Amino acid sequence: MSADGRAAARIDLGAIERNCARLPKPLCAVVKANGYGHGSVSAAEAALAGGAEWLAVATADEAAELRAAGIGGHLLVMGALTKDDLGVALDADADVVAWTEEIAEAAPRVHVKLDTGMGRLGTKDRHLALRLAARPNAVGLMSHFATADERGDEFFNAQLDAFRAFVDEVGRDDLIVHAANSAAALRDPASHFDMVRCGVAIYGLDPFQDDPANNNLEPALSLQSWVASIRRLEAGEGVGYGHTWRADEPTWLATVPIGYGDGWRRGLTNNADVLIRGRRHPTVGAVSMDNVTVALGDDTDVELGDEVVLIGLQGEERILAEEVARRLGTINYEVTTGLLARVRREPFR
Ligand SMILES: Cc1ncc(COP(=O)(O)O)c(C=O)c1O
C-alpha cells in the first residue's frame, strides 16, 4: 500500500452479487447508509447483478444519489419523510412508505406500514392501515421485525401472525407484501411473503452475529492499512495516550495509520488483533485519532510497508467484522457502517 494510502476498505462486489444470488427471491436489497459502509452505488449495482429486483434506502437523498448514478428499477424509501424529503423521493421516482393520510395522499405509490411490534415507524392503528391499504395508490404492505435475529424468540412469531392477519384482512392480491429482514429471511420461509428486504446479509455479514459461512454468506468488506513505523520498546516503556499499555519485556512495535478518525473505534483500545504476514498480533495502547500501535514481540520479520489487515483474510488467518463487533459490545452493522469517509473504498470484482 502506498505511503499516502492510510487505510482502505476493499469491497468485493462479486461477494455481494453471490450473496444476493443465494438469498430468497424476490429480493429487495437494502443499500441505505452508504450500503452499510460498502458504498451504496456499487453495492446497488452488484445486488441487481445478483438478482435483486428492488433496492431500498432510508432517506430521500439516498434515493436521489442512486438515481444520479444511473441506477434504475424499483426503489423504496423506507424512512420518515418531511414534505421536502417527499419531493426529493418523488423526483427520484421512488416508492415511499406510508402510515399517515398525509403521505398516502401526496405520493403516487405507497407501501402501507403496519407496526406489529417494532414500535418505531408504521401505524399501530389497524383501521388507519386498512383505510390506507384500500387506496388505489397502495402498491405494497409491509412491517418490520424487532427480534428476528434472536433465534427461538416467540415475539417474532407474534409479529408474523399479526402481519399475516392484517394482510388477510386487506384481502387484495395486487399488493407486494413484505416483512422479512435478513434474519427473518434466513430463519423462517413463512416470513417471506412476496419479497424479502435484506440488508446485512447481502454484504456477507451474519445477522445472528455468528460466522457468516453458517448461512453461506461471503463477507464483502475487508479493511487494510500498513506498517508506517517500527520501533523497539524496552521493558517498562509505555505506549500511546495515557500509557494504557506497557511492555513487560522488550518488544518491537508497529504504528499503523488508522484510528477513531477513520471509524476504528477507541473502544478497541487494548482489545483488538490485526493480521500481519498472516499472523495475529495484538493492538496495544489507546486507539488514537489517526493511529493504532501493534505489539510484534521480541523477534519479528515484520517490515515497514507490510500490509495490515484489520478485518478480512490474510494467509490462513481471518478477522471477521463479527469479532470486532463482539469486542466492542456492538453488532457487525455498526462496525462497517461506522467506517468514516476518510477510509478509501476500493470496490473490485
Ligand atoms: C424497514 C427495514 N427493512 C429491512 C431492513 C434490513 O435489515 P437487515 O439489514 O437486518 O437485513 C432494515 C434495516 O435496518 C429496515 O429498517
Coordinates of C-alpha atoms and ligand atoms in Angstrom, one line a residue:
M1 CA 0.0 0.0 0.0
S2 CA 1.3 3.4 -0.9
A3 CA 2.6 5.8 1.8
D4 CA -0.4 8.2 1.3
G5 CA -2.9 5.3 1.4
R6 CA -3.6 5.2 5.2
A7 CA -6.5 2.8 5.3
A8 CA -8.7 1.3 2.6
A9 CA -11.8 -0.8 2.7
R10 CA -11.7 -3.2 -0.2
I11 CA -15.2 -4.2 -1.3
D12 CA -15.7 -7.5 -3.1
L13 CA -18.6 -6.8 -5.4
G14 CA -18.6 -10.4 -6.6
A15 CA -19.3 -11.4 -3.0
I16 CA -22.3 -9.0 -2.8
E17 CA -23.6 -10.4 -6.1
R18 CA -23.2 -14.0 -4.9
N19 CA -24.8 -13.3 -1.5
C20 CA -27.8 -11.8 -3.3
A21 CA -28.0 -14.8 -5.7
R22 CA -28.2 -17.1 -2.7
L23 CA -30.9 -15.2 -0.7
P24 CA -34.6 -15.8 -1.3
K25 CA -36.3 -14.1 -4.2
P26 CA -37.9 -11.8 -5.0
L27 CA -35.2 -9.8 -3.2
C28 CA -35.2 -6.1 -2.2
A29 CA -31.5 -5.2 -1.4
V30 CA -31.2 -2.6 1.3
V31 CA -28.4 -0.2 0.5
K32 CA -29.0 2.6 3.0
A33 CA -26.3 4.3 5.0
N34 CA -23.8 4.1 2.1
G35 CA -24.6 0.5 1.6
Y36 CA -23.8 -0.3 5.3
G37 CA -20.5 1.3 4.7
H38 CA -19.7 -0.6 1.5
G39 CA -20.6 2.2 -1.0
S40 CA -24.2 2.5 -2.0
V41 CA -24.0 2.8 -5.7
S42 CA -21.6 -0.1 -6.3
A43 CA -23.4 -2.2 -3.8
A44 CA -26.7 -1.5 -5.6
E45 CA -25.2 -2.5 -9.0
A46 CA -23.8 -5.7 -7.5
A47 CA -27.1 -6.5 -5.9
L48 CA -29.0 -6.0 -9.1
A49 CA -26.5 -8.2 -10.9
G50 CA -27.1 -10.8 -8.2
G51 CA -30.8 -10.9 -9.0
A52 CA -32.3 -8.2 -6.6
E53 CA -35.4 -6.7 -8.2
W54 CA -35.8 -3.9 -5.7
L55 CA -33.5 -1.5 -3.8
A56 CA -34.4 0.1 -0.5
V57 CA -32.9 3.1 1.2
A58 CA -33.7 5.1 4.4
T59 CA -33.7 8.6 3.1
A60 CA -34.8 10.6 0.0
D61 CA -31.3 11.9 -0.6
E62 CA -30.0 8.3 -0.7
A63 CA -32.6 7.6 -3.4
A64 CA -31.6 10.7 -5.3
E65 CA -27.9 9.6 -5.1
L66 CA -28.7 6.2 -6.6
R67 CA -30.7 7.8 -9.5
A68 CA -28.0 10.4 -10.1
A69 CA -25.5 7.5 -10.6
G70 CA -27.9 6.0 -13.2
I71 CA -29.4 3.2 -11.1
G72 CA -32.8 2.3 -12.5
G73 CA -35.6 0.0 -11.4
H74 CA -37.8 -0.2 -8.3
L75 CA -36.6 1.9 -5.4
L76 CA -38.2 2.2 -2.0
V77 CA -37.6 4.9 0.6
M78 CA -38.3 3.4 4.0
G79 CA -37.7 6.3 6.4
A80 CA -39.9 9.1 7.7
L81 CA -40.1 12.0 5.3
T82 CA -40.7 15.7 5.6
K83 CA -42.6 17.4 2.9
D84 CA -39.3 18.5 1.2
D85 CA -38.0 14.9 1.5
L86 CA -41.1 13.6 -0.2
G87 CA -40.5 15.9 -3.1
V88 CA -36.9 14.6 -3.4
A89 CA -38.1 11.0 -3.2
L90 CA -40.8 11.5 -5.8
D91 CA -38.3 13.3 -8.2
A92 CA -36.2 10.1 -7.8
D93 CA -39.3 8.1 -8.9
A94 CA -39.1 6.1 -5.6
D95 CA -42.0 4.4 -3.8
V96 CA -42.4 5.6 -0.3
V97 CA -43.7 4.1 2.9
A98 CA -46.9 5.5 4.3
W99 CA -48.5 5.3 7.7
T100 CA -50.3 8.6 7.6
E101 CA -53.1 10.0 5.4
E102 CA -50.9 12.9 4.6
I103 CA -48.1 10.9 2.9
A104 CA -50.6 8.4 1.4
E105 CA -52.4 11.3 -0.3
A106 CA -49.2 13.0 -1.5
A107 CA -47.4 10.1 -3.1
P108 CA -48.3 8.1 -6.3
R109 CA -47.1 4.8 -4.9
V110 CA -47.1 3.8 -1.3
H111 CA -46.2 0.8 0.8
V112 CA -48.5 0.8 3.8
K113 CA -46.7 0.0 7.0
L114 CA -48.3 -1.6 10.0
D115 CA -46.4 -1.5 13.3
T116 CA -46.8 -5.1 14.5
G117 CA -44.4 -4.6 17.4
M118 CA -41.2 -2.8 16.4
G119 CA -42.6 0.3 18.0
R120 CA -40.8 2.7 15.7
L121 CA -42.3 3.6 12.3
G122 CA -45.6 2.5 10.8
T123 CA -49.0 2.8 12.4
K124 CA -50.4 0.6 15.2
D125 CA -53.9 1.8 14.2
R126 CA -55.3 -1.1 12.1
H127 CA -58.3 0.9 11.0
L128 CA -56.0 3.6 9.6
A129 CA -53.8 1.0 8.0
L130 CA -56.8 -0.7 6.4
R131 CA -58.0 2.6 5.0
L132 CA -54.6 3.4 3.5
A133 CA -54.3 -0.1 2.1
A134 CA -57.7 0.3 0.3
R135 CA -56.5 3.3 -1.6
P136 CA -55.7 2.8 -5.3
N137 CA -52.2 4.2 -4.9
A138 CA -51.3 1.5 -2.3
V139 CA -48.8 -0.9 -4.0
G140 CA -47.4 -2.7 -1.0
L141 CA -48.0 -3.8 2.6
M142 CA -45.1 -4.1 5.0
S143 CA -44.0 -4.5 8.6
H144 CA -40.6 -4.9 10.3
F145 CA -39.5 -7.5 12.9
A146 CA -37.9 -6.5 16.2
T147 CA -36.4 -9.8 17.3
A148 CA -35.9 -11.9 14.1
D149 CA -32.2 -12.2 15.0
E150 CA -32.9 -13.8 18.3
R151 CA -33.4 -17.4 17.3
G152 CA -36.3 -19.1 19.1
D153 CA -37.7 -15.9 20.3
E154 CA -41.5 -16.0 20.4
F155 CA -42.2 -12.4 19.7
F156 CA -41.1 -12.9 16.1
N157 CA -44.0 -15.3 15.6
A158 CA -46.4 -13.0 17.3
Q159 CA -45.4 -10.2 14.8
L160 CA -45.7 -12.6 11.9
D161 CA -49.2 -13.7 13.0
A162 CA -50.3 -10.1 13.4
F163 CA -49.0 -9.1 10.0
R164 CA -50.5 -12.2 8.3
A165 CA -53.9 -11.4 9.8
F166 CA -53.6 -7.8 8.5
V167 CA -52.7 -8.9 5.0
D168 CA -55.7 -11.3 5.0
E169 CA -58.0 -8.6 6.2
V170 CA -56.8 -6.2 3.5
G171 CA -57.6 -9.0 1.0
R172 CA -56.0 -7.5 -2.1
D173 CA -53.8 -9.7 -4.2
D174 CA -52.4 -6.9 -6.3
L175 CA -50.1 -5.6 -3.5
I176 CA -46.5 -6.6 -2.8
V177 CA -46.4 -7.9 0.7
H178 CA -43.0 -7.8 2.5
A179 CA -41.7 -8.0 6.1
A180 CA -38.5 -10.1 6.3
N181 CA -35.2 -8.6 7.1
S182 CA -32.1 -10.7 6.7
A183 CA -32.5 -12.6 9.9
A184 CA -36.2 -13.4 9.2
A185 CA -35.4 -14.3 5.6
L186 CA -32.8 -16.9 6.8
R187 CA -34.8 -18.1 9.7
D188 CA -38.3 -18.7 8.5
P189 CA -39.7 -19.0 5.0
A190 CA -43.1 -18.2 6.4
S191 CA -42.0 -14.6 6.7
H192 CA -41.0 -14.2 3.0
F193 CA -44.5 -13.3 1.6
D194 CA -43.9 -11.6 -1.8
M195 CA -40.4 -10.3 -1.2
V196 CA -37.7 -10.2 1.4
R197 CA -35.9 -7.0 2.4
C198 CA -32.3 -7.9 3.1
G199 CA -29.5 -5.6 4.1
V200 CA -26.8 -7.0 6.3
A201 CA -26.8 -10.4 4.6
I202 CA -26.1 -9.1 1.1
Y203 CA -22.8 -7.7 2.5
G204 CA -21.9 -11.2 3.8
L205 CA -22.4 -10.1 7.4
D206 CA -24.2 -12.6 9.7
P207 CA -27.5 -11.2 11.1
F208 CA -27.1 -13.6 14.1
Q209 CA -23.5 -12.2 14.9
D210 CA -22.0 -15.6 14.2
D211 CA -19.9 -16.9 11.3
P212 CA -21.4 -15.7 8.0
A213 CA -20.3 -19.0 6.5
N214 CA -23.1 -20.7 8.5
N215 CA -25.6 -19.1 6.2
N216 CA -23.4 -19.5 3.1
L217 CA -22.6 -15.8 3.1
E218 CA -19.3 -14.2 2.0
P219 CA -18.0 -11.1 3.7
A220 CA -17.6 -8.4 1.1
L221 CA -15.6 -5.9 3.1
S222 CA -12.0 -6.1 4.2
L223 CA -10.1 -3.3 5.9
Q224 CA -6.4 -2.8 5.4
S225 CA -3.7 -0.4 6.4
W226 CA 0.1 -0.7 6.5
V227 CA 3.1 -0.6 8.8
A228 CA 4.1 3.0 8.8
S229 CA 6.7 2.9 11.5
I230 CA 8.6 0.4 13.6
R231 CA 10.4 1.0 16.9
R232 CA 11.9 -1.0 19.8
L233 CA 10.4 -0.7 23.3
E234 CA 12.3 -1.7 26.3
A235 CA 10.6 -3.5 29.3
G236 CA 8.6 -1.0 31.2
E237 CA 8.1 1.6 28.4
G238 CA 4.6 2.7 27.8
V239 CA 2.7 3.3 24.5
G240 CA 0.2 6.0 23.4
Y241 CA -2.1 8.3 25.3
G242 CA -2.3 7.5 28.9
H243 CA 0.2 4.7 28.6
T244 CA -2.6 2.3 28.9
W245 CA -0.2 -0.5 27.9
R246 CA 3.4 -1.1 28.9
A247 CA 5.9 -3.6 27.6
D248 CA 6.7 -6.2 30.2
E249 CA 9.6 -7.4 28.1
P250 CA 11.4 -5.9 25.2
T251 CA 9.3 -5.8 22.1
W252 CA 9.0 -4.4 18.6
L253 CA 6.1 -2.1 18.0
A254 CA 4.4 -1.2 14.7
T255 CA 2.4 2.0 14.1
V256 CA -0.5 1.6 11.7
P257 CA -2.2 4.8 10.3
I258 CA -5.9 4.1 11.2
G259 CA -7.7 5.4 14.2
Y260 CA -11.0 6.6 15.5
G261 CA -10.9 9.4 13.0
D262 CA -11.4 6.6 10.4
G263 CA -14.1 4.9 12.4
W264 CA -11.7 2.4 14.1
R265 CA -13.3 3.0 17.5
R266 CA -11.4 3.9 20.7
G267 CA -13.3 1.1 22.5
L268 CA -10.9 -1.2 20.7
T269 CA -8.1 0.1 22.9
N270 CA -6.1 -2.9 24.1
N271 CA -8.9 -5.0 22.7
A272 CA -8.2 -6.0 19.0
D273 CA -5.9 -8.1 16.9
V274 CA -4.6 -7.4 13.4
L275 CA -3.0 -9.6 10.8
I276 CA 0.5 -9.0 9.5
R277 CA 2.3 -11.6 7.4
G278 CA -0.6 -14.0 8.0
R279 CA -0.3 -13.9 11.8
R280 CA -2.4 -12.3 14.5
H281 CA -0.8 -9.6 16.6
P282 CA -2.5 -7.6 19.4
T283 CA -3.0 -3.9 19.1
V284 CA -1.7 -2.3 22.3
G285 CA -2.1 1.2 23.8
A286 CA -5.0 3.6 23.2
V287 CA -6.5 3.9 19.8
S288 CA -5.8 7.5 18.8
M289 CA -7.5 9.6 16.1
D290 CA -5.1 8.7 13.4
N291 CA -3.1 5.6 14.5
V292 CA -3.0 2.3 16.4
T293 CA 0.0 0.5 17.7
V294 CA 0.7 -3.2 17.4
A295 CA 3.0 -5.4 19.5
L296 CA 5.2 -7.6 17.3
G297 CA 7.2 -9.4 20.0
D298 CA 10.9 -9.6 20.7
D299 CA 11.8 -11.1 17.4
T300 CA 9.9 -10.1 14.2
D301 CA 10.2 -10.3 10.5
V302 CA 7.6 -7.5 10.0
E303 CA 8.9 -4.7 7.9
L304 CA 8.0 -1.1 7.1
G305 CA 5.2 -1.1 4.4
D306 CA 3.8 -4.5 5.3
E307 CA 0.1 -4.9 4.8
V308 CA -2.0 -4.9 8.0
V309 CA -5.5 -6.5 7.8
L310 CA -7.9 -5.2 10.5
I311 CA -10.9 -7.0 9.0
G312 CA -10.6 -9.8 6.5
L313 CA -8.4 -12.6 5.4
Q314 CA -4.6 -12.8 5.3
G315 CA -2.9 -16.1 4.7
E316 CA -4.8 -18.7 6.8
E317 CA -6.0 -16.2 9.3
R318 CA -9.1 -14.0 9.3
I319 CA -10.7 -11.4 11.4
L320 CA -14.5 -11.1 10.9
A321 CA -16.5 -7.9 11.5
E322 CA -18.4 -10.0 13.9
E323 CA -15.3 -10.4 16.0
V324 CA -14.7 -6.7 16.1
A325 CA -18.3 -6.1 17.0
R326 CA -18.1 -8.6 19.9
R327 CA -15.0 -6.8 21.2
L328 CA -16.9 -3.5 21.1
G329 CA -20.1 -4.8 22.5
T330 CA -22.0 -3.9 19.4
I331 CA -23.2 -5.5 16.1
N332 CA -21.4 -6.0 12.8
Y333 CA -23.8 -3.5 11.2
E334 CA -22.2 -0.7 13.3
V335 CA -18.7 -1.8 12.5
T336 CA -18.9 -1.5 8.7
T337 CA -21.4 1.4 8.7
G338 CA -19.2 3.3 11.2
L339 CA -16.2 3.4 8.9
L340 CA -15.8 7.0 8.0
A341 CA -15.3 8.7 4.6
R342 CA -11.5 9.0 5.3
V343 CA -11.3 5.3 4.7
R344 CA -11.0 5.0 1.0
R345 CA -13.5 2.5 -0.6
E346 CA -11.9 0.3 -3.2
P347 CA -14.6 -1.8 -5.0
F348 CA -13.3 -4.7 -7.1
R349 CA -14.6 -7.7 -8.9
Ligands
LIG1 C1 -37.5 -1.3 7.4 C2 -36.3 -2.1 7.2 N1 -36.3 -3.2 6.4 C3 -35.3 -4.0 6.2 C4 -34.0 -3.7 6.8 C5 -32.9 -4.6 6.5 O1 -32.5 -5.2 7.7 P1 -31.2 -6.2 7.8 O2 -30.0 -5.4 7.5 O3 -31.2 -6.7 9.1 O4 -31.5 -7.3 6.7 C6 -33.9 -2.6 7.6 C7 -32.6 -2.2 8.2 O5 -32.5 -1.8 9.3 C8 -35.1 -1.8 7.8 O6 -35.0 -0.7 8.6

